[in-house]
XYZ file of C-alpha atoms in Angstrom:
554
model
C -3.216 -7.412 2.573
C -2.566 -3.364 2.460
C -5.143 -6.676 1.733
C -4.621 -3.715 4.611
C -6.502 -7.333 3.776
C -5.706 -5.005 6.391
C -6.896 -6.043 4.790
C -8.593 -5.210 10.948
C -6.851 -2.710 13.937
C -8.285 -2.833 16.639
C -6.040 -5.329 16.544
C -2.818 -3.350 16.084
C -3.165 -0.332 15.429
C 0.422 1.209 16.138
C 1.633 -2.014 15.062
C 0.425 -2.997 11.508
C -1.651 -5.852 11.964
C -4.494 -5.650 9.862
C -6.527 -8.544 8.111
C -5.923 -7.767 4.506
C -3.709 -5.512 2.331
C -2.079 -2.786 2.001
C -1.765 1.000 1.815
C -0.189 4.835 -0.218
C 3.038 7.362 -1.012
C 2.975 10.302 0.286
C 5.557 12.484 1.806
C 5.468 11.061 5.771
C 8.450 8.965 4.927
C 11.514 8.645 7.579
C 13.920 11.164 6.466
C 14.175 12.984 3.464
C 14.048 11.977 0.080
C 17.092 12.561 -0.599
C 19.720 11.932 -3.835
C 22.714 12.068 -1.960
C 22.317 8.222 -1.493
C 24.071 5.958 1.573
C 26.412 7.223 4.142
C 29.176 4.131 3.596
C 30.511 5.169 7.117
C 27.463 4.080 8.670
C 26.205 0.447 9.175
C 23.673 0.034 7.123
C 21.247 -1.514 9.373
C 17.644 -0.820 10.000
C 16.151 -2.223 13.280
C 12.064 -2.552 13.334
C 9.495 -4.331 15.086
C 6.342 -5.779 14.438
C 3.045 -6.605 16.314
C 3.006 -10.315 15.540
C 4.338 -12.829 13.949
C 4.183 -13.477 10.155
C 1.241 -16.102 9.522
C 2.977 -16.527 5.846
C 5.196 -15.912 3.226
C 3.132 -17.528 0.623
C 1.655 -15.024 -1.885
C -1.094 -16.979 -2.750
C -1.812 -17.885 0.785
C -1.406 -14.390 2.380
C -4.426 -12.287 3.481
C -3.295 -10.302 5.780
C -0.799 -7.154 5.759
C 2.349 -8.308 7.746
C 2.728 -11.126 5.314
C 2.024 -8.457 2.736
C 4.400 -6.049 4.051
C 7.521 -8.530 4.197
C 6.943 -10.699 0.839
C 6.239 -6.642 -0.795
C 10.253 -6.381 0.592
C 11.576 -9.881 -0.677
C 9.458 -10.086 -3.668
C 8.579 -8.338 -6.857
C 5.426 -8.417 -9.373
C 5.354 -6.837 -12.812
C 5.087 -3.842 -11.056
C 6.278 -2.573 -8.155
C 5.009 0.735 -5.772
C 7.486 3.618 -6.540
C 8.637 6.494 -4.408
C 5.730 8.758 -5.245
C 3.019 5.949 -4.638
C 2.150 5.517 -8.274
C 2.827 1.863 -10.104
C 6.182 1.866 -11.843
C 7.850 -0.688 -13.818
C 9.273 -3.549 -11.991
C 10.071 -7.566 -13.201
C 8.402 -5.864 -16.526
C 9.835 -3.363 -18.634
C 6.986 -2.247 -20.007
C 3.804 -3.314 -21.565
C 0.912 -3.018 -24.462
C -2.949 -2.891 -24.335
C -5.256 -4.096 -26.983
C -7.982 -1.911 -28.663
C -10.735 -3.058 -26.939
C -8.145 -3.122 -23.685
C -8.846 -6.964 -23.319
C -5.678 -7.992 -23.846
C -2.612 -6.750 -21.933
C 1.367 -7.910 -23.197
C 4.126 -7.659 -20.713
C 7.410 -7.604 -21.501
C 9.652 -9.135 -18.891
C 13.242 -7.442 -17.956
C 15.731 -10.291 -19.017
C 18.552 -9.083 -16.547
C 16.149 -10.369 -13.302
C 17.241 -13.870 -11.623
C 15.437 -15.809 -8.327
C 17.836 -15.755 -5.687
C 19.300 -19.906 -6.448
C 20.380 -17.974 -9.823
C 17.643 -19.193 -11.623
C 16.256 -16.782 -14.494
C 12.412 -15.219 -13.876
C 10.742 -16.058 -17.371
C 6.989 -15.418 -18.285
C 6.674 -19.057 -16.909
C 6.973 -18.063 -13.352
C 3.836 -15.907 -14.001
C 1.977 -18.079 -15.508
C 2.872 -20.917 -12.663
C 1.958 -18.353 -9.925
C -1.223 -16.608 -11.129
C -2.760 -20.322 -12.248
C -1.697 -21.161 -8.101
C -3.745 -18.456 -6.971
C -7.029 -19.739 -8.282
C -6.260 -23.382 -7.877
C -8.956 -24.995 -5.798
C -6.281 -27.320 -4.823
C -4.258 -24.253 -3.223
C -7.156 -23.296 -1.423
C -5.690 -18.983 -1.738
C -8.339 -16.750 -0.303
C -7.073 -13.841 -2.243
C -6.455 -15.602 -5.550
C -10.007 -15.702 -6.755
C -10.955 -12.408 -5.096
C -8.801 -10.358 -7.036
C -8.445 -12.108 -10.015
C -12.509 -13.497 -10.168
C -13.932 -11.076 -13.242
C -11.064 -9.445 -13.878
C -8.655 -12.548 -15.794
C -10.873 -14.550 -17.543
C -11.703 -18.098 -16.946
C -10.733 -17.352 -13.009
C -13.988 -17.587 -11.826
C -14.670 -20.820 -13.471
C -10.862 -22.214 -12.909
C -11.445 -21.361 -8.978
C -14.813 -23.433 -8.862
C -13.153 -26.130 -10.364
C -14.928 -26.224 -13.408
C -12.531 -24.970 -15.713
C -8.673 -26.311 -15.282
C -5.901 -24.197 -14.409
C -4.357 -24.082 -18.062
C -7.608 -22.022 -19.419
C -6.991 -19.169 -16.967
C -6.122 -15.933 -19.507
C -2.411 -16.303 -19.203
C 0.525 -17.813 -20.785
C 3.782 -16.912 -21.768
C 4.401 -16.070 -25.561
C 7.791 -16.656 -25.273
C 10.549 -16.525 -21.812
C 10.144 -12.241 -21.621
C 6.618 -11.837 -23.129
C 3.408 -12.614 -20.561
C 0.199 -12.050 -21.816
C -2.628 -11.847 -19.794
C -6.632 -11.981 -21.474
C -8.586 -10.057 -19.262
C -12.519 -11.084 -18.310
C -13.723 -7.322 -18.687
C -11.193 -3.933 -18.891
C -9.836 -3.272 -15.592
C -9.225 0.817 -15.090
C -6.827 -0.289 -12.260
C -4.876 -3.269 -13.903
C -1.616 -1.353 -13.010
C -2.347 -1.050 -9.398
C -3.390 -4.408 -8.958
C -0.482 -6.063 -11.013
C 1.797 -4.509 -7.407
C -0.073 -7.141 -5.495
C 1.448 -10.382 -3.763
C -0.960 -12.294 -5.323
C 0.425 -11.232 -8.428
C 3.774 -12.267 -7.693
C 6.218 -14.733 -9.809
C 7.261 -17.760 -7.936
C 9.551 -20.546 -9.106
C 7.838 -23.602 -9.825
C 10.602 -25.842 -9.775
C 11.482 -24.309 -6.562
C 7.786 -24.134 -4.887
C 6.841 -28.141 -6.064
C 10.177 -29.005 -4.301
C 9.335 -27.714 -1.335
C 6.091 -29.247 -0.759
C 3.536 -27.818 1.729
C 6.591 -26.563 3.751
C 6.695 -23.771 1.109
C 6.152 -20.569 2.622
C 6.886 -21.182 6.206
C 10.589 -21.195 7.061
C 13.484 -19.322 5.445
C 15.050 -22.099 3.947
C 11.781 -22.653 2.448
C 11.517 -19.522 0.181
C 13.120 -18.114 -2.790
C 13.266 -14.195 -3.542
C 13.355 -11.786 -6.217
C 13.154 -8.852 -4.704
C 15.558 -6.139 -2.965
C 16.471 -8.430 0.018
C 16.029 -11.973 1.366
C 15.011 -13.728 4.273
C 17.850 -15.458 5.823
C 16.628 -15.762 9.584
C 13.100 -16.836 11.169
C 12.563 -17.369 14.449
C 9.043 -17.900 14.631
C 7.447 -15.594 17.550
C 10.913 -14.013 18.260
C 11.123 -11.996 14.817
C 13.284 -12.045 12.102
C 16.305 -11.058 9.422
C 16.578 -9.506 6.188
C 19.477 -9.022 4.001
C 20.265 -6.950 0.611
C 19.961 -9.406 -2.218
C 23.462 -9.176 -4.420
C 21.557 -10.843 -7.201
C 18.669 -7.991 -7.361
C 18.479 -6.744 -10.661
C 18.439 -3.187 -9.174
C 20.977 -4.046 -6.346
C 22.753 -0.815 -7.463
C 19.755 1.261 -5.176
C 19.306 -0.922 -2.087
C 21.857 1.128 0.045
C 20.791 -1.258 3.415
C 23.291 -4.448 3.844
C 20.232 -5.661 6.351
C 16.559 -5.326 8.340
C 16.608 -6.921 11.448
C 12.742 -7.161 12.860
C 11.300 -7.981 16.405
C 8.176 -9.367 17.526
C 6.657 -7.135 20.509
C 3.016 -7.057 21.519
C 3.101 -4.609 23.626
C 3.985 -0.269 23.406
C 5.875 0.607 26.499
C 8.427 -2.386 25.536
C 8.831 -0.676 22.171
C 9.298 2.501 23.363
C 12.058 1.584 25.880
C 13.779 -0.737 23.185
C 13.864 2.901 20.816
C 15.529 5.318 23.854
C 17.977 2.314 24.753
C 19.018 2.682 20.879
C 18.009 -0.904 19.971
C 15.402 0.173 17.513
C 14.653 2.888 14.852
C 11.138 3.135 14.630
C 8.098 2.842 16.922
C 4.725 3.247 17.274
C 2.900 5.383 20.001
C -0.012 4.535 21.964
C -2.496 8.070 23.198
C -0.172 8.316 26.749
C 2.933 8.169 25.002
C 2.042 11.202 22.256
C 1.166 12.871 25.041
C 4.580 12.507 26.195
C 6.807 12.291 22.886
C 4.395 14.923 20.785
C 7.160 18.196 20.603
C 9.769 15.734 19.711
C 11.664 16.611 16.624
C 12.083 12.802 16.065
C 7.586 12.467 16.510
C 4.844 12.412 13.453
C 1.596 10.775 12.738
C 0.183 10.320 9.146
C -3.459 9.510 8.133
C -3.005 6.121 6.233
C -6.047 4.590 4.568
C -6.783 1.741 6.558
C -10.255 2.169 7.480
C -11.607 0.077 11.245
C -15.303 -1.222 11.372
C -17.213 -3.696 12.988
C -18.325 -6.476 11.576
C -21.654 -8.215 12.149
C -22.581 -11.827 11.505
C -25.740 -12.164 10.396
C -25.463 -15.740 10.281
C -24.237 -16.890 13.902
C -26.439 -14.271 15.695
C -30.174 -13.699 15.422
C -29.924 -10.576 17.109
C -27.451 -9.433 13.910
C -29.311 -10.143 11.430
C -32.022 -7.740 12.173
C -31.331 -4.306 10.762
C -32.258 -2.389 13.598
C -30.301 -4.022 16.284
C -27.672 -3.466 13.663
C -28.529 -0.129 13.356
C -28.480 0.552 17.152
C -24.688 -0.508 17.803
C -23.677 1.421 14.871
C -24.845 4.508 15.934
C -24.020 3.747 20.072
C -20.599 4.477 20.341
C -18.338 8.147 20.157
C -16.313 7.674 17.151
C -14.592 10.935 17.926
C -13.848 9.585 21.465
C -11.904 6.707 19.661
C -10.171 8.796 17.608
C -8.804 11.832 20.237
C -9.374 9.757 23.496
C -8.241 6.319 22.722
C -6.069 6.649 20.120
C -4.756 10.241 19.954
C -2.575 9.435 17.060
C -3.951 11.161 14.107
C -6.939 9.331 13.393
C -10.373 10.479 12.435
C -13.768 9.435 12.736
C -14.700 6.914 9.796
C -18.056 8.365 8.104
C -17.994 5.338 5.898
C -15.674 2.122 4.403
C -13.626 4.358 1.432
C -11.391 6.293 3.420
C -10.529 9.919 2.975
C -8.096 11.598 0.719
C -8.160 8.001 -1.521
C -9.990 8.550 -4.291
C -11.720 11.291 -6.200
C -14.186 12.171 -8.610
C -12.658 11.863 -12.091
C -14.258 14.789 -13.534
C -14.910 17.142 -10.069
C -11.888 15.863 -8.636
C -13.747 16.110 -5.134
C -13.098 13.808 -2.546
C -15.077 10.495 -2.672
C -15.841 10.841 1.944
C -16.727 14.494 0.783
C -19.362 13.620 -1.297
C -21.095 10.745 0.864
C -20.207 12.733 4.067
C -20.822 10.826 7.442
C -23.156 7.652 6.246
C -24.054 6.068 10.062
C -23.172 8.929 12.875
C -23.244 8.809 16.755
C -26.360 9.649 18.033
C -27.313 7.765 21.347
C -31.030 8.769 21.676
C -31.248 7.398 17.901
C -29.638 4.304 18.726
C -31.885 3.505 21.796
C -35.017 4.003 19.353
C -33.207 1.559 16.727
C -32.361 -1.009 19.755
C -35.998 -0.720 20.977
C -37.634 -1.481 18.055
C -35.362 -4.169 17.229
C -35.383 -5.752 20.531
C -39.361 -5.736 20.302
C -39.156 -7.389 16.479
C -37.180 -10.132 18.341
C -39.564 -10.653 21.227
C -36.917 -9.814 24.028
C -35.393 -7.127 26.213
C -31.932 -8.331 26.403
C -28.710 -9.527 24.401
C -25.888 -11.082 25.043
C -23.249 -10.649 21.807
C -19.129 -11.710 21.215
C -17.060 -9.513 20.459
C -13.662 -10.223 18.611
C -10.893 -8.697 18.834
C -6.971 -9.132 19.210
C -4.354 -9.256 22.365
C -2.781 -5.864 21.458
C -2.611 -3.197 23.985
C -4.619 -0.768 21.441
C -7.159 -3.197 20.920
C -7.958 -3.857 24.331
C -8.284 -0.555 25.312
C -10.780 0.091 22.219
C -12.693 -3.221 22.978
C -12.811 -1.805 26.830
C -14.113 1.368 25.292
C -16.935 0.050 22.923
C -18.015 -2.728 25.875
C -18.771 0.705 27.698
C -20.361 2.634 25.037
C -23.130 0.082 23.914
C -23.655 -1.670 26.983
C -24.099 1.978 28.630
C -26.070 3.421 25.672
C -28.115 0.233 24.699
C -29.944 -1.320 28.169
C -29.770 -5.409 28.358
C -27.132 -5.631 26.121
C -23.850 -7.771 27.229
C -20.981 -7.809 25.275
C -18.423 -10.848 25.839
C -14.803 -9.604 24.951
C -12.920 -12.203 23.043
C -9.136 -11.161 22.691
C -6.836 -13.176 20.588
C -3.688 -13.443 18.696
C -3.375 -12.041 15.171
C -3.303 -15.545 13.611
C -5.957 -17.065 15.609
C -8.337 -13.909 14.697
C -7.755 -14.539 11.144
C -9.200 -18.276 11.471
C -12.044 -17.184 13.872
C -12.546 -14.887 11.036
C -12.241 -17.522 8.220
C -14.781 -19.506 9.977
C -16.840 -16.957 10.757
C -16.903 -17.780 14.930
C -17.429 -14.758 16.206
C -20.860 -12.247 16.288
C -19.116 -8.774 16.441
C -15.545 -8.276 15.121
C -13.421 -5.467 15.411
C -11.644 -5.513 11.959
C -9.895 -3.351 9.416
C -9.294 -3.047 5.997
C -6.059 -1.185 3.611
C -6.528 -1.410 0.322
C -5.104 -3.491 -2.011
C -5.200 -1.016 -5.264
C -6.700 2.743 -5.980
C -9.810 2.056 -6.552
C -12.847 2.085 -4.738
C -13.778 -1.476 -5.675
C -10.764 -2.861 -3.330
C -13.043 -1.687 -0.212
C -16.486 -2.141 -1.853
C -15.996 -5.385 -3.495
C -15.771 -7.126 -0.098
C -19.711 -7.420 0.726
C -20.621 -9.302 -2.578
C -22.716 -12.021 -1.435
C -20.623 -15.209 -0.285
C -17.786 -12.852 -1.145
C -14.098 -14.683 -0.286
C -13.775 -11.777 2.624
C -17.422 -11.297 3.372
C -17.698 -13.929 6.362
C -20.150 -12.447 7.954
C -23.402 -13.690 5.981
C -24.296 -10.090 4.664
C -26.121 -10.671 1.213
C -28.191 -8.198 -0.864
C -29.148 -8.462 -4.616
C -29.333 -4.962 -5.387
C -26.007 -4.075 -3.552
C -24.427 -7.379 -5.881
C -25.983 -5.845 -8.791
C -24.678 -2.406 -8.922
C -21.211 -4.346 -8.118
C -21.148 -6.413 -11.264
C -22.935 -3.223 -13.381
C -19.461 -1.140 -12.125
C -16.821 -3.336 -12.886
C -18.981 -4.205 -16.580
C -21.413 -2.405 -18.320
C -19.712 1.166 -16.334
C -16.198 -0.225 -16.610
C -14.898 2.470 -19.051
C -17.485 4.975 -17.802
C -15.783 6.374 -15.370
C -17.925 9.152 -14.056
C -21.284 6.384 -13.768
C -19.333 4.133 -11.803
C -18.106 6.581 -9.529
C -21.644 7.480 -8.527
C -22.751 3.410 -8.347
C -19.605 3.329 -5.980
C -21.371 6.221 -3.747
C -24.735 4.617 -3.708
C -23.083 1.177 -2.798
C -21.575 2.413 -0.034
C -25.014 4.270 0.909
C -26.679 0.841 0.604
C -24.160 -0.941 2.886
C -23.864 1.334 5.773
C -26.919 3.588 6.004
C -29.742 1.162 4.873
C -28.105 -1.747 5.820
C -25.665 -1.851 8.587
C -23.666 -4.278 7.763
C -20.682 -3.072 9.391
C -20.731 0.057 11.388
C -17.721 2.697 10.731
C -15.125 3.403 13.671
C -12.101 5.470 12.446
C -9.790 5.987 9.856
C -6.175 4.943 10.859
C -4.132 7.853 12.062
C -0.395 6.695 13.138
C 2.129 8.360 15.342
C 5.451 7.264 15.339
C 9.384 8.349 16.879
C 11.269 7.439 14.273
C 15.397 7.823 14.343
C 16.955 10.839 12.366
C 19.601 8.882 10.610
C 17.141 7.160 8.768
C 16.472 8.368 5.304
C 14.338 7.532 2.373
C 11.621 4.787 4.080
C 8.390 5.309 1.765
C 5.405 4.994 3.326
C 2.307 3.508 0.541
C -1.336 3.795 0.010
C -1.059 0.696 -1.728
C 1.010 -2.553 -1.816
C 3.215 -2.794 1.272
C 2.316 -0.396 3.827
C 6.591 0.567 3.916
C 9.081 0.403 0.732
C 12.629 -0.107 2.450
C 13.937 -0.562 -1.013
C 15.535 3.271 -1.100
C 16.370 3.376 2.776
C 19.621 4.000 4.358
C 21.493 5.026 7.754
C 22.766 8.693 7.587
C 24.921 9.157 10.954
């Protein structure tokens, strides 16, 4: 909810706000990794901000990657993300795989309690992952990532299968096994996913729908817990005693602010108040030979998406064609944003995934799919404005309230109303939550949106566009592109080279023969972050920060 969702930036780019999940380890990470552990002479405090508020803290519910980022610090799955990106062991010890890699066996650490002292048993597992593709629960995410992949979740999501045939249950209180639907080369990866979370039944049912949406409301397993919310205002973290691992959480607490805007930020970090913030393209400018300055390329990708259901205009392929190719992706990337980013040439991001025999780099191979060429662009709009019988268009375009995202929206209004004659483009700028349900029910005809993935593979960003996909909301539906899908994650599923290459031609398919979203950048960040604090992780997958190993050196 990465997710990035993302999961979409132009909503907040310096500030995380993405629609779905998640992101990956590398070595940008505050400080050092060091082993010399906590300074006990200084407060162990870390003071962050955020871009919005968080829409929830229910892991079924959550699609987006705020939610993502601060259940991924409260919570944890069979798995967790480790310092050097890769899954390691978390709530299970360890685990077995059939023959025929059907059938996977967890076995659950029996030293791990909730945070109201309860023990977490195989039960909690098989509770949660049956929530996530109740139809009654209504979870977004639930049958997207566990459809084809656990069997019976397809049919348990469309109701015509009950909850108690989805391929889990719990062989005894520390053994989960799970049947899965087809092998899954990423099962791992995915297993680090809120979705995949435990939760406490008894807890959860006692809570009623109020589950998820105040502290008070929520029970933890993970390295801290919750135990402030002021909704809009920000919010409180503190080390859980109880944590199994409590011995390497070396922070007694993470207090977190909500601010919209990057001049506030900045001010709040040279008056002290904060330890991290993000930069807009006027403050690197300013901050850039600072010893406390960096930017990292994460792999949130930023597209538009068109709706080829709401607008006539968008569902012809030319007109599609035309705004895809209008605007200077390298102008958003040094002008606008200035912050490390690069020009998207399609949806799987660079430096994310690679060949598994060449080893070459998946954007390598497929190169720049849709590029910026305005006298291309004005033949595309031409001949799509005479298919339609018309010389002009008037198109929404959706965005959110962030100061990044309004100066990208101002820039794009300018490129393809400048570089495509008679078309107007209506700027709609909202709040993070209220983008999400615009998104949901697909009210809007351009969006500005984003995507981190939710697990190494390129399925988590290619998966999206399967006709009346869970995220696809934007009416985009071809046979052959669903096809090669399901043939990739079957038939090619332990074939690894094949389905690489079916990956590349989907992503051909989507972008340069069809459109259907149109490429901006790849998420560069720049940040000041404080000396003093060490050992913050930054992921390519799961939340986009682990906190668990942080601590104040002063």
């Amino acid at each position: 909810m990465k997710k990035s969702n993302w999961l979409l930036l132009v909503l907040a780019l310096v500030m995380s706000m993405f629609l779905a999940a998640c992101s990956g380890g590398d070595d940008e990470n505050a400080g050092e990794d060091s082993s010399k552990g906590g300074d006990e002479s200084a407060e162990q405090v870390l003071r962050l901000t955020e871009g919005d508020e968080i829409p929830t803290m229910d892991p079924q519910l959550s699609t987006n990657t705020i939610s993502s980022q601060w259940l991924g610090t409260t919570l944890e799955g069979l798995y967790r993300v480790g310092k050097d990106g890769a899954p390691e062991p978390a709530i299970a010890k360890s685990h077995d795989v059939s023959e025929d890699a059907l059938t996977w066996t967890f076995h659950l650490r029996e030293d791990a309690v909730w945070s109201n002292g309860d023990p977490i048993t195989a039960h909690d597992f098989v509770y949660s992952w049956r929530r996530a593709v109740d139809p009654e629960v209504g979870s977004e995410y639930g049958p997207y990532m566990m459809g084809g992949v656990i069997k019976n979740a397809n049919e348990v999501a469309a109701g015509e299968k009950p909850v108690e045939e989805l391929g889990v249950k719990a062989v005894d209180d520390y053994t989960f096994e799970v049947q899965l639907a087809k092998p899954t080369p990423y099962m791992e990866s995915l297993a680090t996913f809120t979705t995949f979370y435990p939760l406490n039944q008894k807890f959860v049912e006692e809570q009623g729908d109020q589950f998820g949406l105040e502290a008070e409301n929520l029970v933890f397993n993970g390295a801290f817990i919750m135990t402030e919310w002021n909704h809009g205002e920000g919010w409180t973290l503190e080390k859980n005693p109880d944590y199994w691992d409590a011995d390497s959480v070396k922070l007694d607490k993470i207090t977190v602010k909500v601010t919209k805007d990057v001049p506030t930020n900045v001010n709040l970090y040279n008056n002290d108040q904060i330890d991290r913030t993000g930069l807009t393209s006027t403050f690197v400018e300013e901050y850039k030979s600072s010893d406390e300055f960096r930017t990292v390329l994460n792999p949130g990708v930023f597209y538009l998406k068109f709706n080829q259901e709401r607008s006539e205009a968008l569902a012809n392929v030319n007109i599609r064609k035309a705004i895809a190719t209008a605007f200077d992706k390298q102008g958003i990337a040094d002008t606008i944003l200035n912050n490390g980013s690069i020009p998207a040439g399609g949806l799987v991001p660079k430096e994310f995934v690679a060949h598994p025999e060449t080893g070459e780099d998946f954007r390598e191979i497929n190169g720049e799919l849709l590029p910026y060429d305005k006298e291309k662009a004005k033949e595309y709009w031409e001949k799509g404005l005479s298919e339609l019988g018309t010389d002009s268009v008037t198109l929404n375009y959706l965005t959110g309230d962030t100061e990044t995202s309004k100066n990208i929206s101002a820039f794009m209004k300018n490129q393809l109303e400048t570089n495509l004659p008679g078309l107007t483009i209506e700027l709609q700028q909202v709040p993070f939550k209220e983008r999400l349900r615009l998104d949901t029910e697909m009210e809007y005809d351009i969006q500005a949106a984003g995507w981190v993935p939710d697990y190494a593979d390129p399925n988590t960003f290619l998966n999206m566009w399967v006709t009346d996909g869970a995220n696809n909301k934007m009416g985009f539906s071809n046979p052959e592109y669903d096809a090669m899908l399901e043939k990739a994650n079957n038939e090619l599923a332990q074939k690894p080279n094949e389905r690489f290459q079916t990956f590349l031609d989907m992503e051909k398919l989507l972008i340069q023969e069809e459109a259907a979203i149109a490429p901006m950048y790849q998420e560069g960040v720049a940040q000041l972050w404080k000396p003093y604090v060490k050992d913050v992780f930054k992921n390519q997958i799961g939340p986009e920060y682990s906190y668990k190993w942080a601590y104040i050196e002063k």
